[in-house]
PDB file of C-alpha atoms and ligand atoms in Angstrom:
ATOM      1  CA  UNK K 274       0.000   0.000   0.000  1.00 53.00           C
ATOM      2  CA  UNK K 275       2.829   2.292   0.514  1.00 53.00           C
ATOM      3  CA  UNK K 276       4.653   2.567  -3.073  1.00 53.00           C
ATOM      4  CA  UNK K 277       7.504   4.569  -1.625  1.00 62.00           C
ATOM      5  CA  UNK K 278       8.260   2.440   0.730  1.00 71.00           C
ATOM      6  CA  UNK K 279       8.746   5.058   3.480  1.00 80.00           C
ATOM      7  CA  UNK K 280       7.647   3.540   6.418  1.00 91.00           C
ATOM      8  CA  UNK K 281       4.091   3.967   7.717  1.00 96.00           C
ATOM      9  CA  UNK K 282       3.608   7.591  10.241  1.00 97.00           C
ATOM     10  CA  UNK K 283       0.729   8.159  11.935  1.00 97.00           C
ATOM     11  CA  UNK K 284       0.156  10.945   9.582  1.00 97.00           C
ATOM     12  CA  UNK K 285       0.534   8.892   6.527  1.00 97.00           C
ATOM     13  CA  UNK K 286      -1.282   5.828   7.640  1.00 97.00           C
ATOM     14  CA  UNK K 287      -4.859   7.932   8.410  1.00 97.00           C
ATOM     15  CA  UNK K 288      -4.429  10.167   5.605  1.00 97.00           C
ATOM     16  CA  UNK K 289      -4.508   6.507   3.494  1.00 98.00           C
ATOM     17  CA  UNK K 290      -7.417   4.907   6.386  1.00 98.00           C
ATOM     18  CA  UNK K 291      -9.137   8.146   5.920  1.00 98.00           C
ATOM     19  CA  UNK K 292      -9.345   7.613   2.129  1.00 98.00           C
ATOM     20  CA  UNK K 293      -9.694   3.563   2.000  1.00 98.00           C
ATOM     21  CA  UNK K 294     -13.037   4.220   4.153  1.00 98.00           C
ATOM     22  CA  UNK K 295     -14.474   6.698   2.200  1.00 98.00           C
ATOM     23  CA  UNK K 296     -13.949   4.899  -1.312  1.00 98.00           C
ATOM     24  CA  UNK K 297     -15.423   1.921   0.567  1.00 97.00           C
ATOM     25  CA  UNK K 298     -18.404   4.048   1.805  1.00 96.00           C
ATOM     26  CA  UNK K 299     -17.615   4.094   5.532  1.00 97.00           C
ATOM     27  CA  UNK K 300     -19.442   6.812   6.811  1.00 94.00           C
ATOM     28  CA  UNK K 301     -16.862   8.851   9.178  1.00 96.00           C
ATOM     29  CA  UNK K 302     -13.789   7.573   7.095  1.00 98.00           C
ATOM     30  CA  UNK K 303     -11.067  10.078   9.441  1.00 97.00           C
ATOM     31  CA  UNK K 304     -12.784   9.996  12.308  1.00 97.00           C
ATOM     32  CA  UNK K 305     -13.085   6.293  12.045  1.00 98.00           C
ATOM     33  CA  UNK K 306      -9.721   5.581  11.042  1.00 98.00           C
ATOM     34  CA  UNK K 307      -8.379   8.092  14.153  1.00 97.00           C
ATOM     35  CA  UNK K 308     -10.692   6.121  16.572  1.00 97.00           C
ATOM     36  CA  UNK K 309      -9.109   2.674  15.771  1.00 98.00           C
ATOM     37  CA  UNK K 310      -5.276   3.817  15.601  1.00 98.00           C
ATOM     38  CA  UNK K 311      -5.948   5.473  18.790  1.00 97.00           C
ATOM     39  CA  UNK K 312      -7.407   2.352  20.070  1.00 97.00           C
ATOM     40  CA  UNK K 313      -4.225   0.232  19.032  1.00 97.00           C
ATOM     41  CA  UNK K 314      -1.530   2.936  20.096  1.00 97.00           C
ATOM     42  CA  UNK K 315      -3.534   3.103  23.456  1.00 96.00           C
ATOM     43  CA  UNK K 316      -3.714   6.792  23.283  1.00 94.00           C
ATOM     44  CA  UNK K 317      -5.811   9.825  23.100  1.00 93.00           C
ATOM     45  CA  UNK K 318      -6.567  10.833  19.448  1.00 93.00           C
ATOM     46  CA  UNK K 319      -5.535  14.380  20.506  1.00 93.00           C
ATOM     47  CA  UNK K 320      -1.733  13.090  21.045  1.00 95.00           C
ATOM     48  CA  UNK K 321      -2.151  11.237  17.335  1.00 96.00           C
ATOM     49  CA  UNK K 322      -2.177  14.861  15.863  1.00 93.00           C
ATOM     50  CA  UNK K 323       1.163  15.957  17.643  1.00 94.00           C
ATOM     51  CA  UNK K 324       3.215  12.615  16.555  1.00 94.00           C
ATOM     52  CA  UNK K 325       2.114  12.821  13.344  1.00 95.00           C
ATOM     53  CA  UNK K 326       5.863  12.043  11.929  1.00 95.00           C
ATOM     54  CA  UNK K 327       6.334   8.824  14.611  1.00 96.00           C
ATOM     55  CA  UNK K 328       6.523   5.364  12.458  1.00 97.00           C
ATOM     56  CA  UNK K 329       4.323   2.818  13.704  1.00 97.00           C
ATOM     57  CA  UNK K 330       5.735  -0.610  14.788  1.00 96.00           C
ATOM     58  CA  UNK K 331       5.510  -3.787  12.696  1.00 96.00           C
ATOM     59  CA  UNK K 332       3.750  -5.206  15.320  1.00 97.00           C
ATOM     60  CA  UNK K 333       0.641  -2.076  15.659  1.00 97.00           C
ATOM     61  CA  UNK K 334       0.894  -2.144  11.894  1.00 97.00           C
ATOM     62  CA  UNK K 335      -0.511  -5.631  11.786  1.00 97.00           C
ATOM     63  CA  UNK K 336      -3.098  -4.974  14.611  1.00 98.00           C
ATOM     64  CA  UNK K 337      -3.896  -1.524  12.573  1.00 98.00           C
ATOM     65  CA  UNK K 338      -4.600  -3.717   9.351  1.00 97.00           C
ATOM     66  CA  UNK K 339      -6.592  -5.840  11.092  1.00 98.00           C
ATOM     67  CA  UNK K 340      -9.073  -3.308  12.583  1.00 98.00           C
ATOM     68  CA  UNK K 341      -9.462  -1.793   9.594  1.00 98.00           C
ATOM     69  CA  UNK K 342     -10.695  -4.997   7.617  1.00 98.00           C
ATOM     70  CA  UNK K 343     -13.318  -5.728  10.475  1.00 98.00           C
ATOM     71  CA  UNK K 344     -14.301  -1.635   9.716  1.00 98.00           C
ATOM     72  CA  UNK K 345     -14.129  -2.457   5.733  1.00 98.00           C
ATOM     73  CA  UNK K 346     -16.319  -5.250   6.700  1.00 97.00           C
ATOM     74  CA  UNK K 347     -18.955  -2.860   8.637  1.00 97.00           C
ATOM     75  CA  UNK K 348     -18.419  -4.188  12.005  1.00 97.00           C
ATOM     76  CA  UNK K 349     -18.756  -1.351  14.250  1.00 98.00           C
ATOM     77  CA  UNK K 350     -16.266   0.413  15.826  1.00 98.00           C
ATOM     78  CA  UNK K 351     -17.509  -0.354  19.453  1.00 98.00           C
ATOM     79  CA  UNK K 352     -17.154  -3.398  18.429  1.00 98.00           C
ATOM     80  CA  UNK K 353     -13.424  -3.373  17.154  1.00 98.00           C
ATOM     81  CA  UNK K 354     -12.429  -1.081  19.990  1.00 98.00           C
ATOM     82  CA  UNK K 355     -14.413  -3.250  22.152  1.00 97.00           C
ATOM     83  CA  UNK K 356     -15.302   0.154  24.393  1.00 96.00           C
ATOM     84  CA  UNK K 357     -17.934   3.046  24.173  1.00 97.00           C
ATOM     85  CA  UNK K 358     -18.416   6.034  26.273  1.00 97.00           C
ATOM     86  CA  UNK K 359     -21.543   6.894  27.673  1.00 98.00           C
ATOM     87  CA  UNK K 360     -22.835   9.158  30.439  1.00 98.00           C
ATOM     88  CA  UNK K 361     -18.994  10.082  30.915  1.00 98.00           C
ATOM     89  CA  UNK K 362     -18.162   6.666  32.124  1.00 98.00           C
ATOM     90  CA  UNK K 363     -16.303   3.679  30.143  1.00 97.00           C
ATOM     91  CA  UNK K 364     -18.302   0.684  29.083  1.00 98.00           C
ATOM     92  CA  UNK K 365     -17.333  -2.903  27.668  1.00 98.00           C
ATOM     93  CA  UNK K 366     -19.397  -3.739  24.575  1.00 98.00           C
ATOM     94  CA  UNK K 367     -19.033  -6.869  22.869  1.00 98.00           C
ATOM     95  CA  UNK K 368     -21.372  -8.072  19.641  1.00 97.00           C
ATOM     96  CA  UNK K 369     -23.733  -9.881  22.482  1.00 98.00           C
ATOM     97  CA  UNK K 370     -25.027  -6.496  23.218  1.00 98.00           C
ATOM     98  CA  UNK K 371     -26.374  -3.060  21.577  1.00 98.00           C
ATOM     99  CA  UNK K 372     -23.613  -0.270  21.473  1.00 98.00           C
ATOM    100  CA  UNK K 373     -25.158   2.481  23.786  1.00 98.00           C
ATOM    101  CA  UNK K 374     -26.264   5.603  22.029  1.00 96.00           C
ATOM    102  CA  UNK K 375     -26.308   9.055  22.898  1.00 95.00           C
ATOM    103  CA  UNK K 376     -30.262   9.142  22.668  1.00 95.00           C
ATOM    104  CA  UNK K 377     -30.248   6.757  25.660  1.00 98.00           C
ATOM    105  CA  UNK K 378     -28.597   9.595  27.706  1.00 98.00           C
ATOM    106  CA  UNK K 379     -31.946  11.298  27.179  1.00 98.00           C
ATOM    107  CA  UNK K 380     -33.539   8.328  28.883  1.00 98.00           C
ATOM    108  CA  UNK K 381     -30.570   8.160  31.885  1.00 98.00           C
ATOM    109  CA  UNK K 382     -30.836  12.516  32.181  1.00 98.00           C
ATOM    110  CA  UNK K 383     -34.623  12.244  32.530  1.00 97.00           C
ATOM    111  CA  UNK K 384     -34.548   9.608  35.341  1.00 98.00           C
ATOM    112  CA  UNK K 385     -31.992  11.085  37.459  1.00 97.00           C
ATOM    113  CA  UNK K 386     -33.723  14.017  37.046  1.00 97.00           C
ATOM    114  CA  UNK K 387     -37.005  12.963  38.444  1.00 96.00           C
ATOM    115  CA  UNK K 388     -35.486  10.681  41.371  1.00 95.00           C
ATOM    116  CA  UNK K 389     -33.895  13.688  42.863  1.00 88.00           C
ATOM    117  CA  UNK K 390     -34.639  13.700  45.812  1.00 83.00           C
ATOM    118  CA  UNK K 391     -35.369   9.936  46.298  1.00 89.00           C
ATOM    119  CA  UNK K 392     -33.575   8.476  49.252  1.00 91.00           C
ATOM    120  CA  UNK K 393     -32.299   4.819  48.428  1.00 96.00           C
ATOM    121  CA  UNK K 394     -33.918   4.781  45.214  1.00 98.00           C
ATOM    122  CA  UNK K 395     -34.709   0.714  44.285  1.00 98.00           C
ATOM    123  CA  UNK K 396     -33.957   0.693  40.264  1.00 98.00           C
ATOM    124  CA  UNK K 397     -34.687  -1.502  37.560  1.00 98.00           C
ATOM    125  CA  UNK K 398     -33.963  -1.925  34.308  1.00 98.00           C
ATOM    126  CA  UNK K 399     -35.418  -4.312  32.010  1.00 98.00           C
ATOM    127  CA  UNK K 400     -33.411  -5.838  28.668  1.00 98.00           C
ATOM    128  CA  UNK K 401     -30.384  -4.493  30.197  1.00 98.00           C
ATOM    129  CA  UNK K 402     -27.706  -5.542  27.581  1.00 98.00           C
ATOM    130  CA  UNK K 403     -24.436  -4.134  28.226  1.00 98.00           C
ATOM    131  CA  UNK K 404     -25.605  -2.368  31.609  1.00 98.00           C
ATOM    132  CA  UNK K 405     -25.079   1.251  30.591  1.00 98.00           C
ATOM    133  CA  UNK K 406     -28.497   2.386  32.048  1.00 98.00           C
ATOM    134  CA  UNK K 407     -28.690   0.897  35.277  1.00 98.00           C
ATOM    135  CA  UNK K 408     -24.663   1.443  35.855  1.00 98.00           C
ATOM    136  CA  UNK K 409     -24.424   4.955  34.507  1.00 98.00           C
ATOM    137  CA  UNK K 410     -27.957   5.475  37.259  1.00 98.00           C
ATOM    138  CA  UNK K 411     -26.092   3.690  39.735  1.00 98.00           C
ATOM    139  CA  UNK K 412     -22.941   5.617  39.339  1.00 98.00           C
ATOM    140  CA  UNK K 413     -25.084   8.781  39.406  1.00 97.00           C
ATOM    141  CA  UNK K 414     -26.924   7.920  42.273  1.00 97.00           C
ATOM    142  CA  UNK K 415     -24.980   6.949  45.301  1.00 96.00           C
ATOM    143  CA  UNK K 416     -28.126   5.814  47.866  1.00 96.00           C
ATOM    144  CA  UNK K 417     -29.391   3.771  45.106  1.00 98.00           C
ATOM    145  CA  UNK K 418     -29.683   0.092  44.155  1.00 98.00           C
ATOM    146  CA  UNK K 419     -30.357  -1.665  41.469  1.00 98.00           C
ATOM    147  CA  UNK K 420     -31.335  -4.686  39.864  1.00 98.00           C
ATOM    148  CA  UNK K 421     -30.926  -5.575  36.508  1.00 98.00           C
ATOM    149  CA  UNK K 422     -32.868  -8.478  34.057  1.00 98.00           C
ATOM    150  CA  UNK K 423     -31.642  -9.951  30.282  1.00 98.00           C
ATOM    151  CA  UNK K 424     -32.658 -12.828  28.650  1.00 98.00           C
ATOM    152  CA  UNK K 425     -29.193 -12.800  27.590  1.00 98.00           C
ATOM    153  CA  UNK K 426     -26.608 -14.686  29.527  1.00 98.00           C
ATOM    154  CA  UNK K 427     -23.805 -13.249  27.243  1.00 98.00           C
ATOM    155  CA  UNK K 428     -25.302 -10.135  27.711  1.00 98.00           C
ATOM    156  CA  UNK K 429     -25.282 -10.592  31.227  1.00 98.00           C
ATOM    157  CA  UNK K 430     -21.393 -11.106  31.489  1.00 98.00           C
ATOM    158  CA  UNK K 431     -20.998  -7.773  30.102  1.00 98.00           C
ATOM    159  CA  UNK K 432     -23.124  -5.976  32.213  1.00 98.00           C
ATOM    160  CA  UNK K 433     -21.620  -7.513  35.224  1.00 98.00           C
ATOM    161  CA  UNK K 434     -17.814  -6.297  33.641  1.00 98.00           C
ATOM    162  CA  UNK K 435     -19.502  -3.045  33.398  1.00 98.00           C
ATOM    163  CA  UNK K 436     -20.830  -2.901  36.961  1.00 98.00           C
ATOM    164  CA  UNK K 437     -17.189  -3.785  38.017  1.00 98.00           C
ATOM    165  CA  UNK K 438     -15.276  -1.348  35.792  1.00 98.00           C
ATOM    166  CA  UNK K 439     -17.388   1.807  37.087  1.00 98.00           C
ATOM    167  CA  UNK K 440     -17.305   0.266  41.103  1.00 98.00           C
ATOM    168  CA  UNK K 441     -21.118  -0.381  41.091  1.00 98.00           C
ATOM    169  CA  UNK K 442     -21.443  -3.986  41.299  1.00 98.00           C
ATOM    170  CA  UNK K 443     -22.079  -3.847  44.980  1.00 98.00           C
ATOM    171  CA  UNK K 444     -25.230  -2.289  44.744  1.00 98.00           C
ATOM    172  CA  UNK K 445     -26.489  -3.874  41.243  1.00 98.00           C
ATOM    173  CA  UNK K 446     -28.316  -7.919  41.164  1.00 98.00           C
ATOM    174  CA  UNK K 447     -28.317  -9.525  37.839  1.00 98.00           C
ATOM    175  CA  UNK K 448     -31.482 -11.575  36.854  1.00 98.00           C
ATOM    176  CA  UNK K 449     -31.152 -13.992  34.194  1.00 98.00           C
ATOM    177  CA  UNK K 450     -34.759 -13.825  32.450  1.00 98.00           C
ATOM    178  CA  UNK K 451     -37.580 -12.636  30.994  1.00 98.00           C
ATOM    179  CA  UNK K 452     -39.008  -8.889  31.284  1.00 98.00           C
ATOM    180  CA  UNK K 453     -40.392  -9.094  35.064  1.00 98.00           C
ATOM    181  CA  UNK K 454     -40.634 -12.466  35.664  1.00 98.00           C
ATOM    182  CA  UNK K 455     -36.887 -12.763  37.819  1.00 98.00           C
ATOM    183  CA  UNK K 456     -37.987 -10.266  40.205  1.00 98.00           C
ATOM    184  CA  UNK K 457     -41.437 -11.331  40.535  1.00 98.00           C
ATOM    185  CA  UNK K 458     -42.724 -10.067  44.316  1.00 97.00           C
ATOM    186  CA  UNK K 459     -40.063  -7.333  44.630  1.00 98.00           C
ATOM    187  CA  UNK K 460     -40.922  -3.260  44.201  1.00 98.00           C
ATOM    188  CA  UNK K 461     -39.182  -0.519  42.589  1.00 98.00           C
ATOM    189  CA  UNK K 462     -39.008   3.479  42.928  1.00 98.00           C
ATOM    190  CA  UNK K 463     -38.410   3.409  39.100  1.00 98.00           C
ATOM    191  CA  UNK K 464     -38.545   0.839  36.224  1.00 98.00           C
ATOM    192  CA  UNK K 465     -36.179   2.160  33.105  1.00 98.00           C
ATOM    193  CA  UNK K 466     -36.364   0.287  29.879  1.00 98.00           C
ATOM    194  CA  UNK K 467     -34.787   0.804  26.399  1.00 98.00           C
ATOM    195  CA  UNK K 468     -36.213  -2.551  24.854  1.00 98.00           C
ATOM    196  CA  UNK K 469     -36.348  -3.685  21.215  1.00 98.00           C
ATOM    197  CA  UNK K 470     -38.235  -1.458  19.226  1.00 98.00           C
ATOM    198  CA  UNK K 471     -37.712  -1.896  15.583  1.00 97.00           C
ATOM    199  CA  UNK K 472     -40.507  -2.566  13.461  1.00 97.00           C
ATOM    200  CA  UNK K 473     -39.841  -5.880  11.634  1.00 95.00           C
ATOM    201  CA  UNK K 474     -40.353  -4.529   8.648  1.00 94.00           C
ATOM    202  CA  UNK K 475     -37.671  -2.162   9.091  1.00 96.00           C
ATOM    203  CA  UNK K 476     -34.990  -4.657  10.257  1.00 95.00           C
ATOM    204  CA  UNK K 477     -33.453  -4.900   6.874  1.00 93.00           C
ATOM    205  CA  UNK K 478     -33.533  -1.482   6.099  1.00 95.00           C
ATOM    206  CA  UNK K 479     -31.351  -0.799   9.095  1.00 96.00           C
ATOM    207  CA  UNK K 480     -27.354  -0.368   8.415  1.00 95.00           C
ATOM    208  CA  UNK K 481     -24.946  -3.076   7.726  1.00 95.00           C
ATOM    209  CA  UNK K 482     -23.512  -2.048  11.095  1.00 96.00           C
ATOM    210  CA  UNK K 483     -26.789  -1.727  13.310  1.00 96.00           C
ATOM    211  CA  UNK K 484     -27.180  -5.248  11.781  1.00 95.00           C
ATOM    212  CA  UNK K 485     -24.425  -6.773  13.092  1.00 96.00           C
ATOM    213  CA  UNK K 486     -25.451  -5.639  16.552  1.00 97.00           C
ATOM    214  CA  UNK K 487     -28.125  -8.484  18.541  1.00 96.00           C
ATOM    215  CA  UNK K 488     -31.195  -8.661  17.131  1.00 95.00           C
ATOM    216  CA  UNK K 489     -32.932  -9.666  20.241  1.00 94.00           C
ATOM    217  CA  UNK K 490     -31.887  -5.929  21.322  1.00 96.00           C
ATOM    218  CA  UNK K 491     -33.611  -4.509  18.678  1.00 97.00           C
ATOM    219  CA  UNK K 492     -37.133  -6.340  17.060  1.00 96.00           C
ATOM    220  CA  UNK K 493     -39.712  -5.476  18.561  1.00 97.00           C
ATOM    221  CA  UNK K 494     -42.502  -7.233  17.002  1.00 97.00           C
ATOM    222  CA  UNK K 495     -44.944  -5.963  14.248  1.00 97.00           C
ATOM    223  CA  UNK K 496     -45.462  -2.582  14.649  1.00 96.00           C
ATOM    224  CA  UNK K 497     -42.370  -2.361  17.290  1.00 98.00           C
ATOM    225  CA  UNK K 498     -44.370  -2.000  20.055  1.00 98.00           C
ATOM    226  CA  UNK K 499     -44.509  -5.665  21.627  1.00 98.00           C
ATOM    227  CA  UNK K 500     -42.072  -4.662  24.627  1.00 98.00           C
ATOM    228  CA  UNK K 501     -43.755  -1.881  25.262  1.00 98.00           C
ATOM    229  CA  UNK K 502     -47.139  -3.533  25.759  1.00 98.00           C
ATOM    230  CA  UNK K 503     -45.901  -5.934  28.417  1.00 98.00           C
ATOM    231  CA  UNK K 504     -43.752  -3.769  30.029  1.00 98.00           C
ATOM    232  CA  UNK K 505     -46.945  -0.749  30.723  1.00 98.00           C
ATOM    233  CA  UNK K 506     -49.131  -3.452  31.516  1.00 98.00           C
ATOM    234  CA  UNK K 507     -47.768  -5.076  34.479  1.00 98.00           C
ATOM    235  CA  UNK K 508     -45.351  -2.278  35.657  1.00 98.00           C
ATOM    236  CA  UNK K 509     -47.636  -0.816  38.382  1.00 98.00           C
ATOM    237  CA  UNK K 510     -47.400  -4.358  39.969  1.00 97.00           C
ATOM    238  CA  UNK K 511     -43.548  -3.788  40.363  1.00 98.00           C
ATOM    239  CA  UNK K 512     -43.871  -0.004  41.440  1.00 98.00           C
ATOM    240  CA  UNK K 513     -43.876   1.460  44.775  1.00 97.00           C
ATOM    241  CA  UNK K 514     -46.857   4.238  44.876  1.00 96.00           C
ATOM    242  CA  UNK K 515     -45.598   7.347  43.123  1.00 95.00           C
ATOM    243  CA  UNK K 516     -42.970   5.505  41.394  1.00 96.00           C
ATOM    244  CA  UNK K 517     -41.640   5.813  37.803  1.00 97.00           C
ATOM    245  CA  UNK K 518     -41.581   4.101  34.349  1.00 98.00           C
ATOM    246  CA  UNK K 519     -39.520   5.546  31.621  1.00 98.00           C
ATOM    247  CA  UNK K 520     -38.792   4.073  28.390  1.00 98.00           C
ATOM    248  CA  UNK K 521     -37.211   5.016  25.360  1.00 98.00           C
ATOM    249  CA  UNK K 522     -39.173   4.733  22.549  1.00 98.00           C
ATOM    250  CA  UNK K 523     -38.141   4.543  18.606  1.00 97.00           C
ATOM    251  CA  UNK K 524     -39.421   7.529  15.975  1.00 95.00           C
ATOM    252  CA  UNK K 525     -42.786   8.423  16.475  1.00 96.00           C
ATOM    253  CA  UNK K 526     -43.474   5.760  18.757  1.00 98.00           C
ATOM    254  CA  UNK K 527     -44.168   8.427  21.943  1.00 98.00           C
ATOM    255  CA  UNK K 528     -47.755   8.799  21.158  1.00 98.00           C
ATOM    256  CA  UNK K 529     -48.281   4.965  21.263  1.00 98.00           C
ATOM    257  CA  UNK K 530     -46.552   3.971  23.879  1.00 98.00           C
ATOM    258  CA  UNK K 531     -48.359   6.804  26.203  1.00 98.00           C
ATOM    259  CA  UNK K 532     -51.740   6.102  25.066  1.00 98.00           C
ATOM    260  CA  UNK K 533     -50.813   2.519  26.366  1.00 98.00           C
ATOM    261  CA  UNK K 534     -51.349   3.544  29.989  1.00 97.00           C
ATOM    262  CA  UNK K 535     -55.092   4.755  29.274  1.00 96.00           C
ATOM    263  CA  UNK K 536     -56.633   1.468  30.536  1.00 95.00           C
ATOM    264  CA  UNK K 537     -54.492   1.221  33.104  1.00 95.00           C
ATOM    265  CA  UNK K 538     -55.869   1.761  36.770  1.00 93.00           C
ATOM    266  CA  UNK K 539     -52.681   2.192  38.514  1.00 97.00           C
ATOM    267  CA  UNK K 540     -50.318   3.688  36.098  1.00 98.00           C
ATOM    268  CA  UNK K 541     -50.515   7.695  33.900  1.00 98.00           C
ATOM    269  CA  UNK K 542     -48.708   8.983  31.440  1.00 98.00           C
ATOM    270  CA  UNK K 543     -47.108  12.079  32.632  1.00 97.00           C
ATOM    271  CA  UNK K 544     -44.530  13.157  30.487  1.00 98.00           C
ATOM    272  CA  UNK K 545     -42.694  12.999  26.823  1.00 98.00           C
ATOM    273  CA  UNK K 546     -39.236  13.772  26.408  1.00 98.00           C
ATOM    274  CA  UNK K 547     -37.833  15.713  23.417  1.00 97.00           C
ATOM    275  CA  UNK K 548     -33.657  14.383  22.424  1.00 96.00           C
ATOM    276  CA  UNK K 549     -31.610  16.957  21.294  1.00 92.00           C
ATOM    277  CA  UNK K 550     -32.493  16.692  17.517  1.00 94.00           C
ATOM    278  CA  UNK K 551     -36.327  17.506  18.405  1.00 96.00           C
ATOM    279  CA  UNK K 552     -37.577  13.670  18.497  1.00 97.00           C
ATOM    280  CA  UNK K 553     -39.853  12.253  21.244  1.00 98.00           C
ATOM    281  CA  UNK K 554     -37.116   9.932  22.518  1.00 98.00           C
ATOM    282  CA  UNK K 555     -38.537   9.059  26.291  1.00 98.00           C
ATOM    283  CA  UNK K 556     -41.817   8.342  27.746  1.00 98.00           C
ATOM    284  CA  UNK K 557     -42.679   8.437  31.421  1.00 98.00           C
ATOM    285  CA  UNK K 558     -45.706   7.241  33.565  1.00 98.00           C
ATOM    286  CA  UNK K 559     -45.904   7.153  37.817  1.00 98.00           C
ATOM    287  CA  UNK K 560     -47.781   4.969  39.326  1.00 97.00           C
ATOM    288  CA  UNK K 561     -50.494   6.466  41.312  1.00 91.00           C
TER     289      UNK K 561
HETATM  290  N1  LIG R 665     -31.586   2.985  18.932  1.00 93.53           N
HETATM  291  C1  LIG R 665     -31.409   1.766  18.209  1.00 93.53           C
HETATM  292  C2  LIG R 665     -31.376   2.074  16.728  1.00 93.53           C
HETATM  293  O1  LIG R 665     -31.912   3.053  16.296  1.00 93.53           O
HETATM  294  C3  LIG R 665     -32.508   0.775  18.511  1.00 93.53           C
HETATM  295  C4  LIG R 665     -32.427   0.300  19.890  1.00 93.53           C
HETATM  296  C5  LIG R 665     -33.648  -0.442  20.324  1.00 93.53           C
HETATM  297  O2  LIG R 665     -34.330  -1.151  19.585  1.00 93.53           O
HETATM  298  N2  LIG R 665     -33.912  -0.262  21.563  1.00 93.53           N
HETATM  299  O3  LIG R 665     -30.784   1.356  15.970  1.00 93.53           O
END
């Protein structure tokens, strides 16, 4: 690749990345390509830009070319890095679990917001995956505790990493399981959900690299709305009185997913909350 045969810099290796992605139709080709070499150097992509002229070793070289085949490839960077930020705070991610997403901060903002205030909050989240919620709302809230429920075993294993790596794990149980059912009998001060809620029709439409990510983390039945039906219909069960549900909800799904508290005796709809590019992104009932 390098017809010179100057040996590889920093500076001449992204400005080639940066160009390989794009004519491959990566969609942040330099920011992409700056993410992974970071990654493999093990430093900050601010110091990448003042060693421009440093020569990479044989031995990052190979791990470089290897990342950037999985990239070519469309695996995620998450998943190549193996890491994503969220809430401030380091996470493991592995392909047994969605890649958090800035929108879910909406969901995580939101609920800290309302449990101000709270003294030894109880928490749970349902469809947990790689922990961010619960362990971001842990880390955020110091009185709290929190339990935690995937079907997933692998995705279990991650969260439990997670709840280690950011010094939560002593107030977060794991529940191997289905929605509810593992903490059937217990109550919570708030139940937090970002469940599957892609439309099956719209699975394929998705990108390569959303597709490569679990989908038992994503469908959501039909109309997308499956989790969301079992999840408003027995939450007041596993809510203390006054206590929370929020959920995030997919594109226009707000509207639905409140209206599914209107039967409900126990549980209202009290708010919808906007994420920063104007889209109802969270939805959150109390039970009375
Ligand atoms: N936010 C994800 C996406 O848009 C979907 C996550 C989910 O189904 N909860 O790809």
């Amino acid at each position: 690749m390098n017809k010179t045969n100057a040996p590889w810099t920093i500076g001449s290796i992204l400005t080639w990345t940066g160009q390989y992605f794009a004519e491959k139709g990566v969609e942040n080709p330099r920011l992409d390509a700056e993410v992974l070499l970071s990654h493999i150097l093990e430093r900050e992509r601010i110091q990448l830009y003042v060693n421009f002229d440093q020569p990479l070793q044989p031995h990052e070289l190979t791990a470089y070319r290897e990342a950037v085949k999985k990239r070519v490839a469309r695996m995620p960077v998450a998943y190549i890095t193996g890491c994503r930020e969220f809430m401030g705070l380091e996470f493991c991610v592995t392909p047994a679990v969605l890649i958090p997403r800035p929108d879910t901060e909406i969901l995580v903002e939101a609920v800290l917001k309302k449990l101000h205030g709270f003294d030894q909050p109880a928490l749970l989240d349902l469809g947990t995956g790689s922990g961010a919620i619960i362990v971001s709302l842990l880390a955020n809230l110091p009185t709290a505790a929190g339990a935690a429920v995937d079907i997933s075993d692998n995705a279990l294993d991650i969260a439990r990493q997670n709840a280690e790596k950011n010094q939560v794990s002593s107030r977060l149980k794991l529940y191997q399981g289905d929605l509810y059912q593992p903490v059937k009998g217990q109550t919570f001060d708030a139940i937090i959900s970002n469940p599957p809620y892609i439309p099956d029709s719209d699975i394929q439409e998705l990108t390569q690299e959303v597709r490569q990510e679990p989908h038992l983390a994503l469908a959501g039945g039909p109309d997308g709305l499956d989790f969301y039906r079992r999840i408003v219909r027995d939450a007041a069960q596993y809510l203390n009185a006054g206590g929370l549900l929020a959920v995030e909800v997919g594109i226009h799904q707000a509207q639905a997913v409140a209206a599914l508290a209107q039967p409900m005796e126990q549980l209202v709809f009290i708010e919808i909350i906007k994420d920063y590019s104007g889209i109802e992104r969270v939805v959150v009932f109390q039970r009375s």
